[in-house]
């Protein structure tokens, strides 16, 4: 197929149609011409023309896009040609460091692709594409703009090495990624940490955009290093709270240095929120480091440094008012329990103070239910796993969960009841409508609620009785205010869900006959509510309450009626409930 694009003017028109055009037919035609351009012998010449003489950033972006596709083809260009392209781009961005950021990013991606795909290629007895770190160090010695480009190259290269290209052999990808990790990644991480120390040693000017750009790129580089798929496991993002970072043994020295963690906690406290969030993301990865990297004394010391940082953050919580920081900090807390046993946590210096601070933070977070609701999952994960670990703690040190777990349960229950009138009054999105999230959080809560079960049951019985009585009064009131009735029904729906969660907890936690009797007290109230709701039919009904009752019945059946019922201990084979 003959290429129709010849002149710079034609190429500029092509860019306009491709990136700015609103006519779909013109855009599709432009995409077709780009494919022709990539397959054309004139491709490199045309790309050079766009880079050197193009009048818009889109012209340079088109050149970068074409080069990226060209160097990624299954049948590679000759090695000399790829070296020329790489060196040309390095010189081009060095001579024009103030290009549009998206153009620089696109050109750097070309360098990263060339480096990855040629990682094992030899020219004149040299692994010619592995000298990229030497090239980058030249950028680091230049202006601030050059410095940023150098860090971006390392960051993009690390990301590209970690990226699985499904159009190529997975075995080849792993071979390249493993080699890169073994030969270069540790040096890149150490360089990034060293540069961050230099940055922190200087006075930080919060409104200096270039200084902020340096910090962003360095933190992204560290995060890319720590997020590398070291063992070819490709961790599932949906299992975020289960992730362990398989740091290579050769990196031990970096992690054993207390200054490494201190650096990122200091960066969190020193940087504005948009940047401190990245520092916390790095700390999440540090907290997820595999346990086997350390000996027992080393692990205890490392955990001590992590909890010391938690204490500092919670004692100076101003930064947590930013939703991004808050979310990352919640992830950080959840990862602590994922990676460390409760028996190890209680041995940490200042554990009583730290667990109290975490409990107060959790209670405050639950009370502000409308702020960053997606982060609550991580806090409940933390407490669920802490409580689930209680039977396995061998140390004599007090874990204090019997003090704080009931308070967490109460805070969650109270916050959900208090949100009902606000949701109805202000027309907000009702958390009850997101049943997947509700069920998941209740599953977490059911474990937490079983710690000091008597306290939480007594609290829930009081709330249920109070709200059921208020509901009956409203129904028999001469005015029958529909908004107040809707609010009360919303609260009752939540309370029925809580009873179902408490009953479900019997399957996940050591139970007693006394606990079964408490379940009976709670369940009786739901059955009585069912009778009250049935009496309103067919004149009125509430879908949310009915759905909550159906869910409760499912939990009750699984726990006390179905095949999963355990008959091993005294009284378990007979229900003590008098319904």
JSON list of C-alpha atoms in Angstrom, two decimals, residues 243-439:
[
{"chain": "A", "resi": 243, "resn": "UNK", "atom": "CA", "xyz": [0.07, -8.81, 49.21]},
{"chain": "A", "resi": 244, "resn": "UNK", "atom": "CA", "xyz": [3.59, -9.61, 50.41]},
{"chain": "A", "resi": 245, "resn": "UNK", "atom": "CA", "xyz": [6.55, -7.96, 48.69]},
{"chain": "A", "resi": 246, "resn": "UNK", "atom": "CA", "xyz": [9.16, -10.59, 47.88]},
{"chain": "A", "resi": 247, "resn": "UNK", "atom": "CA", "xyz": [12.22, -8.40, 48.37]},
{"chain": "A", "resi": 248, "resn": "UNK", "atom": "CA", "xyz": [15.46, -10.14, 47.20]},
{"chain": "A", "resi": 249, "resn": "UNK", "atom": "CA", "xyz": [17.82, -11.30, 49.95]},
{"chain": "A", "resi": 250, "resn": "UNK", "atom": "CA", "xyz": [20.59, -9.15, 48.44]},
{"chain": "A", "resi": 251, "resn": "UNK", "atom": "CA", "xyz": [18.58, -6.05, 49.48]},
{"chain": "A", "resi": 252, "resn": "UNK", "atom": "CA", "xyz": [18.65, -6.92, 53.21]},
{"chain": "A", "resi": 253, "resn": "UNK", "atom": "CA", "xyz": [21.21, -4.27, 54.08]},
{"chain": "A", "resi": 254, "resn": "UNK", "atom": "CA", "xyz": [18.97, -1.49, 52.73]},
{"chain": "A", "resi": 255, "resn": "UNK", "atom": "CA", "xyz": [16.03, -2.66, 54.84]},
{"chain": "A", "resi": 256, "resn": "UNK", "atom": "CA", "xyz": [18.06, -3.25, 57.99]},
{"chain": "A", "resi": 257, "resn": "UNK", "atom": "CA", "xyz": [19.20, 0.38, 58.01]},
{"chain": "A", "resi": 258, "resn": "UNK", "atom": "CA", "xyz": [16.74, 2.31, 60.26]},
{"chain": "A", "resi": 259, "resn": "UNK", "atom": "CA", "xyz": [17.53, 5.41, 58.20]},
{"chain": "A", "resi": 260, "resn": "UNK", "atom": "CA", "xyz": [15.69, 3.90, 55.22]},
{"chain": "A", "resi": 261, "resn": "UNK", "atom": "CA", "xyz": [12.29, 3.87, 56.95]},
{"chain": "A", "resi": 262, "resn": "UNK", "atom": "CA", "xyz": [13.05, 7.15, 58.72]},
{"chain": "A", "resi": 263, "resn": "UNK", "atom": "CA", "xyz": [13.63, 8.79, 55.32]},
{"chain": "A", "resi": 264, "resn": "UNK", "atom": "CA", "xyz": [10.12, 8.03, 54.10]},
{"chain": "A", "resi": 265, "resn": "UNK", "atom": "CA", "xyz": [8.42, 8.94, 57.39]},
{"chain": "A", "resi": 266, "resn": "UNK", "atom": "CA", "xyz": [10.36, 12.24, 57.31]},
{"chain": "A", "resi": 267, "resn": "UNK", "atom": "CA", "xyz": [9.29, 12.81, 53.71]},
{"chain": "A", "resi": 268, "resn": "UNK", "atom": "CA", "xyz": [5.66, 12.21, 54.68]},
{"chain": "A", "resi": 269, "resn": "UNK", "atom": "CA", "xyz": [5.87, 14.84, 57.42]},
{"chain": "A", "resi": 270, "resn": "UNK", "atom": "CA", "xyz": [7.80, 17.34, 55.26]},
{"chain": "A", "resi": 271, "resn": "UNK", "atom": "CA", "xyz": [5.98, 17.24, 51.91]},
{"chain": "A", "resi": 272, "resn": "UNK", "atom": "CA", "xyz": [2.58, 18.66, 50.90]},
{"chain": "A", "resi": 273, "resn": "UNK", "atom": "CA", "xyz": [-0.28, 16.11, 50.65]},
{"chain": "A", "resi": 274, "resn": "UNK", "atom": "CA", "xyz": [-0.05, 15.47, 46.92]},
{"chain": "A", "resi": 275, "resn": "UNK", "atom": "CA", "xyz": [3.54, 14.28, 47.50]},
{"chain": "A", "resi": 276, "resn": "UNK", "atom": "CA", "xyz": [3.30, 12.82, 51.01]},
{"chain": "A", "resi": 277, "resn": "UNK", "atom": "CA", "xyz": [0.73, 10.37, 49.66]},
{"chain": "A", "resi": 278, "resn": "UNK", "atom": "CA", "xyz": [3.47, 8.82, 47.52]},
{"chain": "A", "resi": 279, "resn": "UNK", "atom": "CA", "xyz": [5.76, 8.57, 50.57]},
{"chain": "A", "resi": 280, "resn": "UNK", "atom": "CA", "xyz": [3.00, 6.62, 52.36]},
{"chain": "A", "resi": 281, "resn": "UNK", "atom": "CA", "xyz": [2.55, 4.38, 49.30]},
{"chain": "A", "resi": 282, "resn": "UNK", "atom": "CA", "xyz": [6.24, 3.51, 49.56]},
{"chain": "A", "resi": 283, "resn": "UNK", "atom": "CA", "xyz": [5.82, 2.80, 53.29]},
{"chain": "A", "resi": 284, "resn": "UNK", "atom": "CA", "xyz": [2.94, 0.43, 52.47]},
{"chain": "A", "resi": 285, "resn": "UNK", "atom": "CA", "xyz": [5.42, -1.59, 50.41]},
{"chain": "A", "resi": 286, "resn": "UNK", "atom": "CA", "xyz": [8.04, -1.44, 53.17]},
{"chain": "A", "resi": 287, "resn": "UNK", "atom": "CA", "xyz": [5.45, -2.74, 55.64]},
{"chain": "A", "resi": 288, "resn": "UNK", "atom": "CA", "xyz": [4.65, -5.60, 53.24]},
{"chain": "A", "resi": 289, "resn": "UNK", "atom": "CA", "xyz": [8.23, -6.86, 53.02]},
{"chain": "A", "resi": 290, "resn": "UNK", "atom": "CA", "xyz": [8.37, -10.64, 53.37]},
{"chain": "A", "resi": 291, "resn": "UNK", "atom": "CA", "xyz": [9.02, -11.84, 56.90]},
{"chain": "A", "resi": 292, "resn": "UNK", "atom": "CA", "xyz": [11.74, -14.28, 55.85]},
{"chain": "A", "resi": 293, "resn": "UNK", "atom": "CA", "xyz": [14.02, -11.42, 54.81]},
{"chain": "A", "resi": 294, "resn": "UNK", "atom": "CA", "xyz": [14.85, -10.93, 58.50]},
{"chain": "A", "resi": 295, "resn": "UNK", "atom": "CA", "xyz": [15.98, -13.01, 61.44]},
{"chain": "A", "resi": 296, "resn": "UNK", "atom": "CA", "xyz": [13.66, -12.87, 64.49]},
{"chain": "A", "resi": 297, "resn": "UNK", "atom": "CA", "xyz": [15.58, -10.06, 66.27]},
{"chain": "A", "resi": 298, "resn": "UNK", "atom": "CA", "xyz": [15.90, -8.11, 63.00]},
{"chain": "A", "resi": 299, "resn": "UNK", "atom": "CA", "xyz": [12.17, -8.48, 62.31]},
{"chain": "A", "resi": 300, "resn": "UNK", "atom": "CA", "xyz": [11.30, -7.22, 65.79]},
{"chain": "A", "resi": 301, "resn": "UNK", "atom": "CA", "xyz": [13.55, -4.18, 65.30]},
{"chain": "A", "resi": 302, "resn": "UNK", "atom": "CA", "xyz": [12.06, -3.49, 61.83]},
{"chain": "A", "resi": 303, "resn": "UNK", "atom": "CA", "xyz": [8.52, -3.77, 63.21]},
{"chain": "A", "resi": 304, "resn": "UNK", "atom": "CA", "xyz": [9.49, -1.44, 66.04]},
{"chain": "A", "resi": 305, "resn": "UNK", "atom": "CA", "xyz": [10.61, 1.20, 63.52]},
{"chain": "A", "resi": 306, "resn": "UNK", "atom": "CA", "xyz": [7.35, 0.82, 61.57]},
{"chain": "A", "resi": 307, "resn": "UNK", "atom": "CA", "xyz": [5.19, 1.24, 64.68]},
{"chain": "A", "resi": 308, "resn": "UNK", "atom": "CA", "xyz": [7.31, 4.20, 65.81]},
{"chain": "A", "resi": 309, "resn": "UNK", "atom": "CA", "xyz": [6.41, 5.84, 62.49]},
{"chain": "A", "resi": 310, "resn": "UNK", "atom": "CA", "xyz": [2.71, 5.01, 63.00]},
{"chain": "A", "resi": 311, "resn": "UNK", "atom": "CA", "xyz": [2.84, 6.66, 66.41]},
{"chain": "A", "resi": 312, "resn": "UNK", "atom": "CA", "xyz": [4.41, 9.82, 64.97]},
{"chain": "A", "resi": 313, "resn": "UNK", "atom": "CA", "xyz": [1.76, 10.07, 62.24]},
{"chain": "A", "resi": 314, "resn": "UNK", "atom": "CA", "xyz": [-1.14, 9.56, 64.65]},
{"chain": "A", "resi": 315, "resn": "UNK", "atom": "CA", "xyz": [0.28, 12.07, 67.14]},
{"chain": "A", "resi": 316, "resn": "UNK", "atom": "CA", "xyz": [0.49, 14.64, 64.32]},
{"chain": "A", "resi": 317, "resn": "UNK", "atom": "CA", "xyz": [-2.58, 13.70, 62.27]},
{"chain": "A", "resi": 318, "resn": "UNK", "atom": "CA", "xyz": [-2.95, 16.91, 60.25]},
{"chain": "A", "resi": 319, "resn": "UNK", "atom": "CA", "xyz": [-1.82, 15.25, 57.01]},
{"chain": "A", "resi": 320, "resn": "UNK", "atom": "CA", "xyz": [-4.52, 12.58, 57.34]},
{"chain": "A", "resi": 321, "resn": "UNK", "atom": "CA", "xyz": [-7.21, 15.15, 56.54]},
{"chain": "A", "resi": 322, "resn": "UNK", "atom": "CA", "xyz": [-6.16, 14.66, 52.90]},
{"chain": "A", "resi": 323, "resn": "UNK", "atom": "CA", "xyz": [-8.21, 11.74, 51.45]},
{"chain": "A", "resi": 324, "resn": "UNK", "atom": "CA", "xyz": [-5.21, 10.34, 49.55]},
{"chain": "A", "resi": 325, "resn": "UNK", "atom": "CA", "xyz": [-3.00, 10.30, 52.65]},
{"chain": "A", "resi": 326, "resn": "UNK", "atom": "CA", "xyz": [-5.82, 8.88, 54.75]},
{"chain": "A", "resi": 327, "resn": "UNK", "atom": "CA", "xyz": [-6.43, 6.03, 52.30]},
{"chain": "A", "resi": 328, "resn": "UNK", "atom": "CA", "xyz": [-2.75, 5.09, 52.06]},
{"chain": "A", "resi": 329, "resn": "UNK", "atom": "CA", "xyz": [-2.35, 5.22, 55.83]},
{"chain": "A", "resi": 330, "resn": "UNK", "atom": "CA", "xyz": [-5.32, 2.85, 56.26]},
{"chain": "A", "resi": 331, "resn": "UNK", "atom": "CA", "xyz": [-3.66, 0.48, 53.77]},
{"chain": "A", "resi": 332, "resn": "UNK", "atom": "CA", "xyz": [-0.42, 0.79, 55.74]},
{"chain": "A", "resi": 333, "resn": "UNK", "atom": "CA", "xyz": [-2.13, -0.21, 59.01]},
{"chain": "A", "resi": 334, "resn": "UNK", "atom": "CA", "xyz": [-3.82, -3.21, 57.37]},
{"chain": "A", "resi": 335, "resn": "UNK", "atom": "CA", "xyz": [-0.50, -4.41, 55.91]},
{"chain": "A", "resi": 336, "resn": "UNK", "atom": "CA", "xyz": [1.10, -4.33, 59.37]},
{"chain": "A", "resi": 337, "resn": "UNK", "atom": "CA", "xyz": [-1.25, -7.05, 60.63]},
{"chain": "A", "resi": 338, "resn": "UNK", "atom": "CA", "xyz": [-1.05, -8.97, 57.34]},
{"chain": "A", "resi": 339, "resn": "UNK", "atom": "CA", "xyz": [2.69, -9.36, 57.77]},
{"chain": "A", "resi": 340, "resn": "UNK", "atom": "CA", "xyz": [3.13, -9.54, 61.55]},
{"chain": "A", "resi": 341, "resn": "UNK", "atom": "CA", "xyz": [1.56, -11.66, 64.27]},
{"chain": "A", "resi": 342, "resn": "UNK", "atom": "CA", "xyz": [-0.33, -10.15, 67.19]},
{"chain": "A", "resi": 343, "resn": "UNK", "atom": "CA", "xyz": [2.22, -11.82, 69.48]},
{"chain": "A", "resi": 344, "resn": "UNK", "atom": "CA", "xyz": [4.96, -9.80, 67.76]},
{"chain": "A", "resi": 345, "resn": "UNK", "atom": "CA", "xyz": [3.00, -6.55, 67.85]},
{"chain": "A", "resi": 346, "resn": "UNK", "atom": "CA", "xyz": [2.35, -6.68, 71.60]},
{"chain": "A", "resi": 347, "resn": "UNK", "atom": "CA", "xyz": [6.10, -6.98, 72.24]},
{"chain": "A", "resi": 348, "resn": "UNK", "atom": "CA", "xyz": [6.80, -3.68, 70.49]},
{"chain": "A", "resi": 349, "resn": "UNK", "atom": "CA", "xyz": [7.87, -0.75, 72.65]},
{"chain": "A", "resi": 350, "resn": "UNK", "atom": "CA", "xyz": [4.92, 1.57, 73.38]},
{"chain": "A", "resi": 351, "resn": "UNK", "atom": "CA", "xyz": [2.41, -1.00, 72.07]},
{"chain": "A", "resi": 352, "resn": "UNK", "atom": "CA", "xyz": [-0.30, 0.11, 74.58]},
{"chain": "A", "resi": 353, "resn": "UNK", "atom": "CA", "xyz": [-0.01, 3.71, 73.38]},
{"chain": "A", "resi": 354, "resn": "UNK", "atom": "CA", "xyz": [0.11, 2.74, 69.70]},
{"chain": "A", "resi": 355, "resn": "UNK", "atom": "CA", "xyz": [-2.94, 0.43, 69.86]},
{"chain": "A", "resi": 356, "resn": "UNK", "atom": "CA", "xyz": [-4.86, 3.16, 71.71]},
{"chain": "A", "resi": 357, "resn": "UNK", "atom": "CA", "xyz": [-3.94, 5.70, 69.02]},
{"chain": "A", "resi": 358, "resn": "UNK", "atom": "CA", "xyz": [-4.99, 3.28, 66.26]},
{"chain": "A", "resi": 359, "resn": "UNK", "atom": "CA", "xyz": [-8.28, 2.57, 68.07]},
{"chain": "A", "resi": 360, "resn": "UNK", "atom": "CA", "xyz": [-9.04, 6.29, 68.46]},
{"chain": "A", "resi": 361, "resn": "UNK", "atom": "CA", "xyz": [-8.16, 6.88, 64.81]},
{"chain": "A", "resi": 362, "resn": "UNK", "atom": "CA", "xyz": [-10.47, 4.03, 63.75]},
{"chain": "A", "resi": 363, "resn": "UNK", "atom": "CA", "xyz": [-13.35, 5.30, 65.89]},
{"chain": "A", "resi": 364, "resn": "UNK", "atom": "CA", "xyz": [-12.98, 8.83, 64.51]},
{"chain": "A", "resi": 365, "resn": "UNK", "atom": "CA", "xyz": [-12.82, 7.44, 60.97]},
{"chain": "A", "resi": 366, "resn": "UNK", "atom": "CA", "xyz": [-16.01, 5.42, 61.46]},
{"chain": "A", "resi": 367, "resn": "UNK", "atom": "CA", "xyz": [-17.80, 8.42, 62.92]},
{"chain": "A", "resi": 368, "resn": "UNK", "atom": "CA", "xyz": [-16.98, 10.43, 59.79]},
{"chain": "A", "resi": 369, "resn": "UNK", "atom": "CA", "xyz": [-18.60, 7.82, 57.55]},
{"chain": "A", "resi": 370, "resn": "UNK", "atom": "CA", "xyz": [-18.89, 10.15, 54.56]},
{"chain": "A", "resi": 371, "resn": "UNK", "atom": "CA", "xyz": [-15.11, 10.81, 54.40]},
{"chain": "A", "resi": 372, "resn": "UNK", "atom": "CA", "xyz": [-13.17, 8.35, 52.20]},
{"chain": "A", "resi": 373, "resn": "UNK", "atom": "CA", "xyz": [-15.65, 5.44, 52.67]},
{"chain": "A", "resi": 374, "resn": "UNK", "atom": "CA", "xyz": [-13.51, 3.13, 50.50]},
{"chain": "A", "resi": 375, "resn": "UNK", "atom": "CA", "xyz": [-10.79, 3.18, 53.16]},
{"chain": "A", "resi": 376, "resn": "UNK", "atom": "CA", "xyz": [-12.93, 1.70, 55.96]},
{"chain": "A", "resi": 377, "resn": "UNK", "atom": "CA", "xyz": [-12.31, -1.76, 54.50]},
{"chain": "A", "resi": 378, "resn": "UNK", "atom": "CA", "xyz": [-8.63, -1.58, 55.50]},
{"chain": "A", "resi": 379, "resn": "UNK", "atom": "CA", "xyz": [-9.36, -0.50, 59.08]},
{"chain": "A", "resi": 380, "resn": "UNK", "atom": "CA", "xyz": [-11.90, -3.29, 59.55]},
{"chain": "A", "resi": 381, "resn": "UNK", "atom": "CA", "xyz": [-9.40, -5.74, 58.01]},
{"chain": "A", "resi": 382, "resn": "UNK", "atom": "CA", "xyz": [-6.86, -4.68, 60.63]},
{"chain": "A", "resi": 383, "resn": "UNK", "atom": "CA", "xyz": [-9.22, -5.19, 63.56]},
{"chain": "A", "resi": 384, "resn": "UNK", "atom": "CA", "xyz": [-10.72, -8.39, 62.15]},
{"chain": "A", "resi": 385, "resn": "UNK", "atom": "CA", "xyz": [-7.27, -9.95, 61.91]},
{"chain": "A", "resi": 386, "resn": "UNK", "atom": "CA", "xyz": [-6.17, -8.65, 65.30]},
{"chain": "A", "resi": 387, "resn": "UNK", "atom": "CA", "xyz": [-9.21, -10.17, 67.02]},
{"chain": "A", "resi": 388, "resn": "UNK", "atom": "CA", "xyz": [-8.95, -13.43, 65.05]},
{"chain": "A", "resi": 389, "resn": "UNK", "atom": "CA", "xyz": [-5.36, -13.79, 66.34]},
{"chain": "A", "resi": 390, "resn": "UNK", "atom": "CA", "xyz": [-6.25, -13.52, 70.03]},
{"chain": "A", "resi": 391, "resn": "UNK", "atom": "CA", "xyz": [-6.58, -17.29, 70.68]},
{"chain": "A", "resi": 392, "resn": "UNK", "atom": "CA", "xyz": [-3.08, -17.86, 69.28]},
{"chain": "A", "resi": 393, "resn": "UNK", "atom": "CA", "xyz": [-1.18, -15.30, 71.36]},
{"chain": "A", "resi": 394, "resn": "UNK", "atom": "CA", "xyz": [1.36, -17.07, 73.57]},
{"chain": "A", "resi": 395, "resn": "UNK", "atom": "CA", "xyz": [2.97, -14.06, 75.25]},
{"chain": "A", "resi": 396, "resn": "UNK", "atom": "CA", "xyz": [1.91, -12.75, 78.65]},
{"chain": "A", "resi": 397, "resn": "UNK", "atom": "CA", "xyz": [1.93, -9.16, 77.39]},
{"chain": "A", "resi": 398, "resn": "UNK", "atom": "CA", "xyz": [-1.64, -7.72, 77.33]},
{"chain": "A", "resi": 399, "resn": "UNK", "atom": "CA", "xyz": [-3.05, -7.25, 73.82]},
{"chain": "A", "resi": 400, "resn": "UNK", "atom": "CA", "xyz": [-5.75, -4.82, 75.08]},
{"chain": "A", "resi": 401, "resn": "UNK", "atom": "CA", "xyz": [-8.17, -5.84, 72.32]},
{"chain": "A", "resi": 402, "resn": "UNK", "atom": "CA", "xyz": [-10.80, -6.66, 74.95]},
{"chain": "A", "resi": 403, "resn": "UNK", "atom": "CA", "xyz": [-10.73, -2.94, 75.73]},
{"chain": "A", "resi": 404, "resn": "UNK", "atom": "CA", "xyz": [-10.76, -1.54, 72.20]},
{"chain": "A", "resi": 405, "resn": "UNK", "atom": "CA", "xyz": [-12.56, -4.08, 69.96]},
{"chain": "A", "resi": 406, "resn": "UNK", "atom": "CA", "xyz": [-15.98, -3.46, 71.59]},
{"chain": "A", "resi": 407, "resn": "UNK", "atom": "CA", "xyz": [-15.45, 0.28, 71.12]},
{"chain": "A", "resi": 408, "resn": "UNK", "atom": "CA", "xyz": [-14.74, -0.28, 67.42]},
{"chain": "A", "resi": 409, "resn": "UNK", "atom": "CA", "xyz": [-17.91, -2.35, 67.05]},
{"chain": "A", "resi": 410, "resn": "UNK", "atom": "CA", "xyz": [-19.97, 0.29, 68.88]},
{"chain": "A", "resi": 411, "resn": "UNK", "atom": "CA", "xyz": [-18.50, 3.08, 66.73]},
{"chain": "A", "resi": 412, "resn": "UNK", "atom": "CA", "xyz": [-19.35, 1.22, 63.50]},
{"chain": "A", "resi": 413, "resn": "UNK", "atom": "CA", "xyz": [-22.93, 0.51, 64.66]},
{"chain": "A", "resi": 414, "resn": "UNK", "atom": "CA", "xyz": [-23.53, 4.04, 65.93]},
{"chain": "A", "resi": 415, "resn": "UNK", "atom": "CA", "xyz": [-22.09, 5.71, 62.83]},
{"chain": "A", "resi": 416, "resn": "UNK", "atom": "CA", "xyz": [-24.35, 3.69, 60.53]},
{"chain": "A", "resi": 417, "resn": "UNK", "atom": "CA", "xyz": [-27.45, 4.54, 62.55]},
{"chain": "A", "resi": 418, "resn": "UNK", "atom": "CA", "xyz": [-26.50, 8.22, 62.61]},
{"chain": "A", "resi": 419, "resn": "UNK", "atom": "CA", "xyz": [-25.97, 8.35, 58.86]},
{"chain": "A", "resi": 420, "resn": "UNK", "atom": "CA", "xyz": [-29.62, 7.38, 58.13]},
{"chain": "A", "resi": 421, "resn": "UNK", "atom": "CA", "xyz": [-31.31, 10.77, 58.82]},
{"chain": "A", "resi": 422, "resn": "UNK", "atom": "CA", "xyz": [-28.46, 12.61, 57.05]},
{"chain": "A", "resi": 423, "resn": "UNK", "atom": "CA", "xyz": [-28.80, 10.43, 53.94]},
{"chain": "A", "resi": 424, "resn": "UNK", "atom": "CA", "xyz": [-32.59, 10.92, 53.83]},
{"chain": "A", "resi": 425, "resn": "UNK", "atom": "CA", "xyz": [-32.53, 14.63, 54.68]},
{"chain": "A", "resi": 426, "resn": "UNK", "atom": "CA", "xyz": [-29.76, 15.58, 52.21]},
{"chain": "A", "resi": 427, "resn": "UNK", "atom": "CA", "xyz": [-30.66, 13.07, 49.48]},
{"chain": "A", "resi": 428, "resn": "UNK", "atom": "CA", "xyz": [-27.21, 11.44, 49.67]},
{"chain": "A", "resi": 429, "resn": "UNK", "atom": "CA", "xyz": [-26.28, 8.05, 48.29]},
{"chain": "A", "resi": 430, "resn": "UNK", "atom": "CA", "xyz": [-27.44, 5.46, 50.82]},
{"chain": "A", "resi": 431, "resn": "UNK", "atom": "CA", "xyz": [-24.64, 3.10, 51.97]},
{"chain": "A", "resi": 432, "resn": "UNK", "atom": "CA", "xyz": [-27.32, 0.38, 52.33]},
{"chain": "A", "resi": 433, "resn": "UNK", "atom": "CA", "xyz": [-27.80, 0.40, 48.56]},
{"chain": "A", "resi": 434, "resn": "UNK", "atom": "CA", "xyz": [-24.23, -0.87, 48.08]},
{"chain": "A", "resi": 435, "resn": "UNK", "atom": "CA", "xyz": [-25.03, -4.33, 49.40]},
{"chain": "A", "resi": 436, "resn": "UNK", "atom": "CA", "xyz": [-21.70, -5.85, 48.29]},
{"chain": "A", "resi": 437, "resn": "UNK", "atom": "CA", "xyz": [-19.79, -3.40, 50.51]},
{"chain": "A", "resi": 438, "resn": "UNK", "atom": "CA", "xyz": [-22.29, -3.78, 53.36]},
{"chain": "A", "resi": 439, "resn": "UNK", "atom": "CA", "xyz": [-22.00, -7.59, 53.33]}
]
